[in-house]
Amino acid sequence: CSLQAGLAVLLKAERLFHSSYHSQAVHIRPVCRVISHWFAQLPCNGFTVAACLFHVQDASCLAMSWELRQTLTVVFDFFSSGQGKKDWSLFKMFSRTLTDTCPLASQSKVYVDISPKNKEKELLEVSPAPTSVHEAVVQGEKKTYAVYDLLSPLLFNTSRSLNVQLKWKRPQDSSEMPIPTLHAQRYVGGYGLQTGEICTLIYNTHPYRAFPVILLETVPWYLRLYVHTLTIITKGKENKPS
């Protein structure tokens, strides 16, 4: 469908590349193919034949398929540019709205995190009304998502375009952004090949849970890294990476 229909309509280049952060990735991996088997029960004493079709994973992995997954991650910072307001909409971010679904897509959904910061106060208001609500546990916290299914015939009946909007019913008690469970800071220190260094600080604010971390570094062109100088310090003690 290219840019004619579906979620790809939102991929407007000048909006994406002027965001605070964007990342494009292509993931290709081999996957064992799923094989279908028929199971039939022979007739006995006049009873009807019971047959069923079930799918099993190829244990020996003789049949192989390739999975292609393309991802696009974009971060918009409306809290800074919007004078401390967190309200946003699809049109405000992408200068476009969703007008139709791609006929070739088997699934096409938009998820909006509407988890309230304070369980007693429903501060978030999302419009239009979602087609369904999904709950999941993410990093030990219960999250609530408003789901917009573009394949649902009811979604585009009332309007020819979908512009998801999230508003706050009243100003928050604090203008500070909530600190995520996992966040990081990174800086370059020193100078030259002798004293130059890259330092990355990773914080886990969860009260009791530990998380595995995969660190992907983007190295400036003027720095040459020596892997044998890598040091990882956790709570003042050196920690060996896996």
mmCIF file of N, CA, C and O in Angstrom, residues 156-221:
data_model
loop_
_atom_site.group_PDB
_atom_site.id
_atom_site.type_symbol
_atom_site.label_atom_id
_atom_site.label_comp_id
_atom_site.label_asym_id
_atom_site.label_seq_id
_atom_site.Cartn_x
_atom_site.Cartn_y
_atom_site.Cartn_z
ATOM 1 N N PHE A 156 -14.201 3.539 11.025
ATOM 2 C CA PHE A 156 -14.277 4.605 10.030
ATOM 3 C C PHE A 156 -15.712 4.914 9.616
ATOM 4 O O PHE A 156 -15.939 5.617 8.632
ATOM 5 N N ASN A 157 -16.699 4.362 10.334
ATOM 6 C CA ASN A 157 -18.088 4.641 9.988
ATOM 7 C C ASN A 157 -18.490 6.062 10.357
ATOM 8 O O ASN A 157 -19.151 6.759 9.597
ATOM 9 N N THR A 158 -18.077 6.500 11.560
ATOM 10 C CA THR A 158 -18.483 7.829 12.022
ATOM 11 C C THR A 158 -17.669 8.937 11.373
ATOM 12 O O THR A 158 -18.137 10.051 11.207
ATOM 13 N N SER A 159 -16.425 8.657 11.011
ATOM 14 C CA SER A 159 -15.566 9.670 10.409
ATOM 15 C C SER A 159 -14.689 9.026 9.347
ATOM 16 O O SER A 159 -14.359 7.845 9.428
ATOM 17 N N ARG A 160 -14.315 9.815 8.359
ATOM 18 C CA ARG A 160 -13.482 9.297 7.279
ATOM 19 C C ARG A 160 -12.007 9.302 7.635
ATOM 20 O O ARG A 160 -11.179 8.844 6.858
ATOM 21 N N SER A 161 -11.659 9.814 8.797
ATOM 22 C CA SER A 161 -10.269 9.830 9.223
ATOM 23 C C SER A 161 -10.198 9.558 10.719
ATOM 24 O O SER A 161 -11.140 9.849 11.468
ATOM 25 N N LEU A 162 -9.091 8.998 11.143
ATOM 26 C CA LEU A 162 -8.864 8.691 12.549
ATOM 27 C C LEU A 162 -7.720 9.558 13.063
ATOM 28 O O LEU A 162 -6.582 9.422 12.614
ATOM 29 N N ASN A 163 -8.032 10.445 13.977
ATOM 30 C CA ASN A 163 -7.033 11.303 14.608
ATOM 31 C C ASN A 163 -7.084 11.040 16.114
ATOM 32 O O ASN A 163 -7.871 11.631 16.841
ATOM 33 N N VAL A 164 -6.257 10.116 16.564
ATOM 34 C CA VAL A 164 -6.228 9.771 17.982
ATOM 35 C C VAL A 164 -5.656 10.943 18.768
ATOM 36 O O VAL A 164 -4.594 11.473 18.430
ATOM 37 N N GLN A 165 -6.369 11.353 19.820
ATOM 38 C CA GLN A 165 -5.937 12.476 20.649
ATOM 39 C C GLN A 165 -5.913 12.055 22.110
ATOM 40 O O GLN A 165 -6.784 11.309 22.561
ATOM 41 N N LEU A 166 -4.915 12.521 22.832
ATOM 42 C CA LEU A 166 -4.825 12.270 24.265
ATOM 43 C C LEU A 166 -4.710 13.611 24.979
ATOM 44 O O LEU A 166 -3.836 14.413 24.674
ATOM 45 N N LYS A 167 -5.614 13.835 25.920
ATOM 46 C CA LYS A 167 -5.646 15.087 26.669
ATOM 47 C C LYS A 167 -5.669 14.793 28.158
ATOM 48 O O LYS A 167 -6.106 13.733 28.597
ATOM 49 N N TRP A 168 -5.201 15.778 28.911
ATOM 50 C CA TRP A 168 -5.276 15.708 30.363
ATOM 51 C C TRP A 168 -6.481 16.515 30.818
ATOM 52 O O TRP A 168 -6.667 17.661 30.422
ATOM 53 N N LYS A 169 -7.309 15.905 31.663
ATOM 54 C CA LYS A 169 -8.541 16.557 32.084
ATOM 55 C C LYS A 169 -8.266 17.805 32.914
ATOM 56 O O LYS A 169 -8.996 18.777 32.853
ATOM 57 N N ARG A 170 -7.196 17.789 33.683
ATOM 58 C CA ARG A 170 -6.833 18.953 34.477
ATOM 59 C C ARG A 170 -5.324 18.959 34.642
ATOM 60 O O ARG A 170 -4.662 17.920 34.484
ATOM 61 N N PRO A 171 -4.744 20.114 34.959
ATOM 62 C CA PRO A 171 -3.281 20.168 35.111
ATOM 63 C C PRO A 171 -2.806 19.227 36.201
ATOM 64 O O PRO A 171 -3.464 19.032 37.223
ATOM 65 N N GLN A 172 -1.650 18.640 35.965
ATOM 66 C CA GLN A 172 -1.089 17.723 36.944
ATOM 67 C C GLN A 172 -0.527 18.488 38.135
ATOM 68 O O GLN A 172 -0.231 19.681 38.068
ATOM 69 N N ASP A 173 -0.372 17.747 39.246
ATOM 70 C CA ASP A 173 0.167 18.363 40.453
ATOM 71 C C ASP A 173 1.607 18.811 40.248
ATOM 72 O O ASP A 173 2.047 19.803 40.801
ATOM 73 N N SER A 174 2.361 18.074 39.443
ATOM 74 C CA SER A 174 3.757 18.413 39.212
ATOM 75 C C SER A 174 4.013 18.460 37.718
ATOM 76 O O SER A 174 3.465 17.684 36.950
ATOM 77 N N SER A 175 4.838 19.404 37.304
ATOM 78 C CA SER A 175 5.153 19.543 35.890
ATOM 79 C C SER A 175 6.334 18.674 35.481
ATOM 80 O O SER A 175 6.734 18.684 34.325
ATOM 81 N N GLU A 176 6.908 17.941 36.412
ATOM 82 C CA GLU A 176 8.059 17.103 36.105
ATOM 83 C C GLU A 176 7.596 15.820 35.418
ATOM 84 O O GLU A 176 6.561 15.241 35.771
ATOM 85 N N MET A 177 8.394 15.377 34.467
ATOM 86 C CA MET A 177 8.096 14.142 33.784
ATOM 87 C C MET A 177 8.417 12.964 34.694
ATOM 88 O O MET A 177 9.405 12.987 35.423
ATOM 89 N N PRO A 178 7.594 11.905 34.686
ATOM 90 C CA PRO A 178 7.891 10.737 35.521
ATOM 91 C C PRO A 178 9.155 10.038 35.036
ATOM 92 O O PRO A 178 9.413 9.945 33.838
ATOM 93 N N ILE A 179 9.949 9.549 35.978
ATOM 94 C CA ILE A 179 11.189 8.860 35.647
ATOM 95 C C ILE A 179 10.861 7.424 35.261
ATOM 96 O O ILE A 179 10.199 6.715 36.019
ATOM 97 N N PRO A 180 11.296 6.962 34.092
ATOM 98 C CA PRO A 180 11.006 5.575 33.703
ATOM 99 C C PRO A 180 11.788 4.586 34.555
ATOM 100 O O PRO A 180 12.772 4.941 35.214
ATOM 101 N N THR A 181 11.346 3.336 34.533
ATOM 102 C CA THR A 181 12.005 2.306 35.332
ATOM 103 C C THR A 181 13.457 2.127 34.894
ATOM 104 O O THR A 181 14.363 2.069 35.723
ATOM 105 N N LEU A 182 13.674 2.059 33.597
ATOM 106 C CA LEU A 182 15.029 1.964 33.049
ATOM 107 C C LEU A 182 15.332 3.212 32.245
ATOM 108 O O LEU A 182 14.584 3.561 31.334
ATOM 109 N N HIS A 183 16.386 3.922 32.587
ATOM 110 C CA HIS A 183 16.805 5.065 31.788
ATOM 111 C C HIS A 183 18.326 5.175 31.846
ATOM 112 O O HIS A 183 18.981 4.540 32.692
ATOM 113 N N ALA A 184 18.885 5.938 30.937
ATOM 114 C CA ALA A 184 20.339 5.987 30.798
ATOM 115 C C ALA A 184 20.799 7.391 30.478
ATOM 116 O O ALA A 184 20.042 8.218 29.947
ATOM 117 N N GLN A 185 22.055 7.661 30.813
ATOM 118 C CA GLN A 185 22.755 8.892 30.455
ATOM 119 C C GLN A 185 24.100 8.516 29.834
ATOM 120 O O GLN A 185 24.704 7.508 30.211
ATOM 121 N N ARG A 186 24.547 9.318 28.894
ATOM 122 C CA ARG A 186 25.776 8.988 28.167
ATOM 123 C C ARG A 186 26.537 10.254 27.865
ATOM 124 O O ARG A 186 25.944 11.278 27.502
ATOM 125 N N TYR A 187 27.849 10.208 28.019
ATOM 126 C CA TYR A 187 28.671 11.377 27.718
ATOM 127 C C TYR A 187 30.045 10.922 27.255
ATOM 128 O O TYR A 187 30.475 9.793 27.512
ATOM 129 N N VAL A 188 30.724 11.810 26.541
ATOM 130 C CA VAL A 188 32.081 11.575 26.045
ATOM 131 C C VAL A 188 33.029 12.425 26.867
ATOM 132 O O VAL A 188 32.803 13.631 27.054
ATOM 133 N N GLY A 189 34.093 11.815 27.384
ATOM 134 C CA GLY A 189 35.055 12.528 28.208
ATOM 135 C C GLY A 189 36.459 12.414 27.646
ATOM 136 O O GLY A 189 36.739 11.615 26.742
ATOM 137 N N GLY A 190 37.366 13.228 28.190
ATOM 138 C CA GLY A 190 38.754 13.201 27.745
ATOM 139 C C GLY A 190 38.923 13.729 26.339
ATOM 140 O O GLY A 190 38.035 14.360 25.772
ATOM 141 N N TYR A 191 40.080 13.451 25.749
ATOM 142 C CA TYR A 191 40.356 13.876 24.379
ATOM 143 C C TYR A 191 41.409 12.967 23.793
ATOM 144 O O TYR A 191 42.252 12.400 24.503
ATOM 145 N N GLY A 192 41.360 12.829 22.472
ATOM 146 C CA GLY A 192 42.355 12.021 21.767
ATOM 147 C C GLY A 192 42.175 10.530 22.009
ATOM 148 O O GLY A 192 41.259 10.080 22.698
ATOM 149 N N LEU A 193 43.104 9.739 21.420
ATOM 150 C CA LEU A 193 43.040 8.285 21.561
ATOM 151 C C LEU A 193 43.568 7.814 22.907
ATOM 152 O O LEU A 193 43.324 6.671 23.305
ATOM 153 N N GLN A 194 44.299 8.665 23.616
ATOM 154 C CA GLN A 194 44.920 8.225 24.868
ATOM 155 C C GLN A 194 43.989 8.383 26.063
ATOM 156 O O GLN A 194 43.863 7.478 26.881
ATOM 157 N N THR A 195 43.304 9.499 26.154
ATOM 158 C CA THR A 195 42.457 9.754 27.324
ATOM 159 C C THR A 195 40.972 9.843 26.976
ATOM 160 O O THR A 195 40.156 10.026 27.867
ATOM 161 N N GLY A 196 40.623 9.740 25.685
ATOM 162 C CA GLY A 196 39.215 9.816 25.310
ATOM 163 C C GLY A 196 38.437 8.599 25.797
ATOM 164 O O GLY A 196 38.959 7.475 25.817
ATOM 165 N N GLU A 197 37.204 8.801 26.217
ATOM 166 C CA GLU A 197 36.407 7.703 26.740
ATOM 167 C C GLU A 197 34.924 7.998 26.544
ATOM 168 O O GLU A 197 34.514 9.150 26.414
ATOM 169 N N ILE A 198 34.141 6.924 26.510
ATOM 170 C CA ILE A 198 32.687 7.009 26.456
ATOM 171 C C ILE A 198 32.139 6.385 27.731
ATOM 172 O O ILE A 198 32.459 5.239 28.057
ATOM 173 N N CYS A 199 31.330 7.123 28.459
ATOM 174 C CA CYS A 199 30.736 6.642 29.709
ATOM 175 C C CYS A 199 29.220 6.602 29.552
ATOM 176 O O CYS A 199 28.608 7.568 29.112
ATOM 177 N N THR A 200 28.635 5.476 29.934
ATOM 178 C CA THR A 200 27.191 5.297 29.886
ATOM 179 C C THR A 200 26.711 4.894 31.271
ATOM 180 O O THR A 200 27.196 3.907 31.835
ATOM 181 N N LEU A 201 25.776 5.657 31.824
ATOM 182 C CA LEU A 201 25.196 5.369 33.134
ATOM 183 C C LEU A 201 23.781 4.836 32.934
ATOM 184 O O LEU A 201 22.940 5.508 32.336
ATOM 185 N N ILE A 202 23.526 3.625 33.412
ATOM 186 C CA ILE A 202 22.227 2.976 33.280
ATOM 187 C C ILE A 202 21.610 2.871 34.666
ATOM 188 O O ILE A 202 22.240 2.367 35.596
ATOM 189 N N TYR A 203 20.369 3.354 34.799
ATOM 190 C CA TYR A 203 19.691 3.381 36.084
ATOM 191 C C TYR A 203 18.484 2.451 36.057
ATOM 192 O O TYR A 203 17.756 2.398 35.075
ATOM 193 N N ASN A 204 18.287 1.725 37.153
ATOM 194 C CA ASN A 204 17.110 0.892 37.363
ATOM 195 C C ASN A 204 16.424 1.385 38.633
ATOM 196 O O ASN A 204 16.941 1.213 39.742
ATOM 197 N N THR A 205 15.249 2.023 38.469
ATOM 198 C CA THR A 205 14.540 2.583 39.608
ATOM 199 C C THR A 205 13.504 1.632 40.188
ATOM 200 O O THR A 205 12.764 2.015 41.100
ATOM 201 N N HIS A 206 13.438 0.399 39.679
ATOM 202 C CA HIS A 206 12.480 -0.556 40.242
ATOM 203 C C HIS A 206 12.904 -0.926 41.656
ATOM 204 O O HIS A 206 14.093 -1.110 41.927
ATOM 205 N N PRO A 207 11.953 -1.028 42.588
ATOM 206 C CA PRO A 207 12.333 -1.257 43.987
ATOM 207 C C PRO A 207 13.007 -2.596 44.259
ATOM 208 O O PRO A 207 13.794 -2.700 45.201
ATOM 209 N N TYR A 208 12.734 -3.632 43.446
ATOM 210 C CA TYR A 208 13.314 -4.936 43.766
ATOM 211 C C TYR A 208 13.707 -5.769 42.544
ATOM 212 O O TYR A 208 14.457 -6.725 42.683
ATOM 213 N N ARG A 209 13.253 -5.440 41.353
ATOM 214 C CA ARG A 209 13.464 -6.311 40.210
ATOM 215 C C ARG A 209 14.686 -5.908 39.410
ATOM 216 O O ARG A 209 14.973 -4.724 39.241
ATOM 217 N N ALA A 210 15.427 -6.919 38.935
ATOM 218 C CA ALA A 210 16.565 -6.700 38.044
ATOM 219 C C ALA A 210 16.155 -7.035 36.614
ATOM 220 O O ALA A 210 15.302 -7.887 36.387
ATOM 221 N N PHE A 211 16.779 -6.355 35.641
ATOM 222 C CA PHE A 211 16.434 -6.541 34.241
ATOM 223 C C PHE A 211 17.694 -6.815 33.428
ATOM 224 O O PHE A 211 18.740 -6.199 33.682
ATOM 225 N N PRO A 212 17.609 -7.731 32.460
ATOM 226 C CA PRO A 212 18.735 -7.869 31.519
ATOM 227 C C PRO A 212 18.794 -6.661 30.591
ATOM 228 O O PRO A 212 17.761 -6.155 30.156
ATOM 229 N N VAL A 213 20.002 -6.203 30.293
ATOM 230 C CA VAL A 213 20.189 -4.992 29.492
ATOM 231 C C VAL A 213 21.075 -5.324 28.297
ATOM 232 O O VAL A 213 22.128 -5.937 28.438
ATOM 233 N N ILE A 214 20.611 -4.934 27.123
ATOM 234 C CA ILE A 214 21.428 -5.019 25.911
ATOM 235 C C ILE A 214 21.814 -3.597 25.523
ATOM 236 O O ILE A 214 20.946 -2.764 25.256
ATOM 237 N N LEU A 215 23.101 -3.315 25.507
ATOM 238 C CA LEU A 215 23.597 -1.972 25.237
ATOM 239 C C LEU A 215 24.125 -1.897 23.808
ATOM 240 O O LEU A 215 25.014 -2.651 23.424
ATOM 241 N N LEU A 216 23.547 -0.993 23.021
ATOM 242 C CA LEU A 216 23.990 -0.752 21.650
ATOM 243 C C LEU A 216 24.584 0.645 21.588
ATOM 244 O O LEU A 216 23.873 1.632 21.804
ATOM 245 N N GLU A 217 25.867 0.738 21.335
ATOM 246 C CA GLU A 217 26.559 2.020 21.322
ATOM 247 C C GLU A 217 26.744 2.531 19.897
ATOM 248 O O GLU A 217 27.089 1.768 18.988
ATOM 249 N N THR A 218 26.498 3.810 19.715
ATOM 250 C CA THR A 218 26.827 4.497 18.468
ATOM 251 C C THR A 218 28.094 5.314 18.713
ATOM 252 O O THR A 218 28.070 6.277 19.475
ATOM 253 N N VAL A 219 29.169 4.892 18.091
ATOM 254 C CA VAL A 219 30.481 5.462 18.394
ATOM 255 C C VAL A 219 30.767 6.630 17.460
ATOM 256 O O VAL A 219 30.601 6.500 16.236
ATOM 257 N N PRO A 220 31.160 7.781 17.980
ATOM 258 C CA PRO A 220 31.551 8.892 17.110
ATOM 259 C C PRO A 220 32.722 8.507 16.207
ATOM 260 O O PRO A 220 33.583 7.702 16.590
ATOM 261 N N TRP A 221 32.751 9.086 15.038
ATOM 262 C CA TRP A 221 33.758 8.694 14.053
ATOM 263 C C TRP A 221 35.180 9.032 14.502
ATOM 264 O O TRP A 221 36.156 8.397 14.068
#
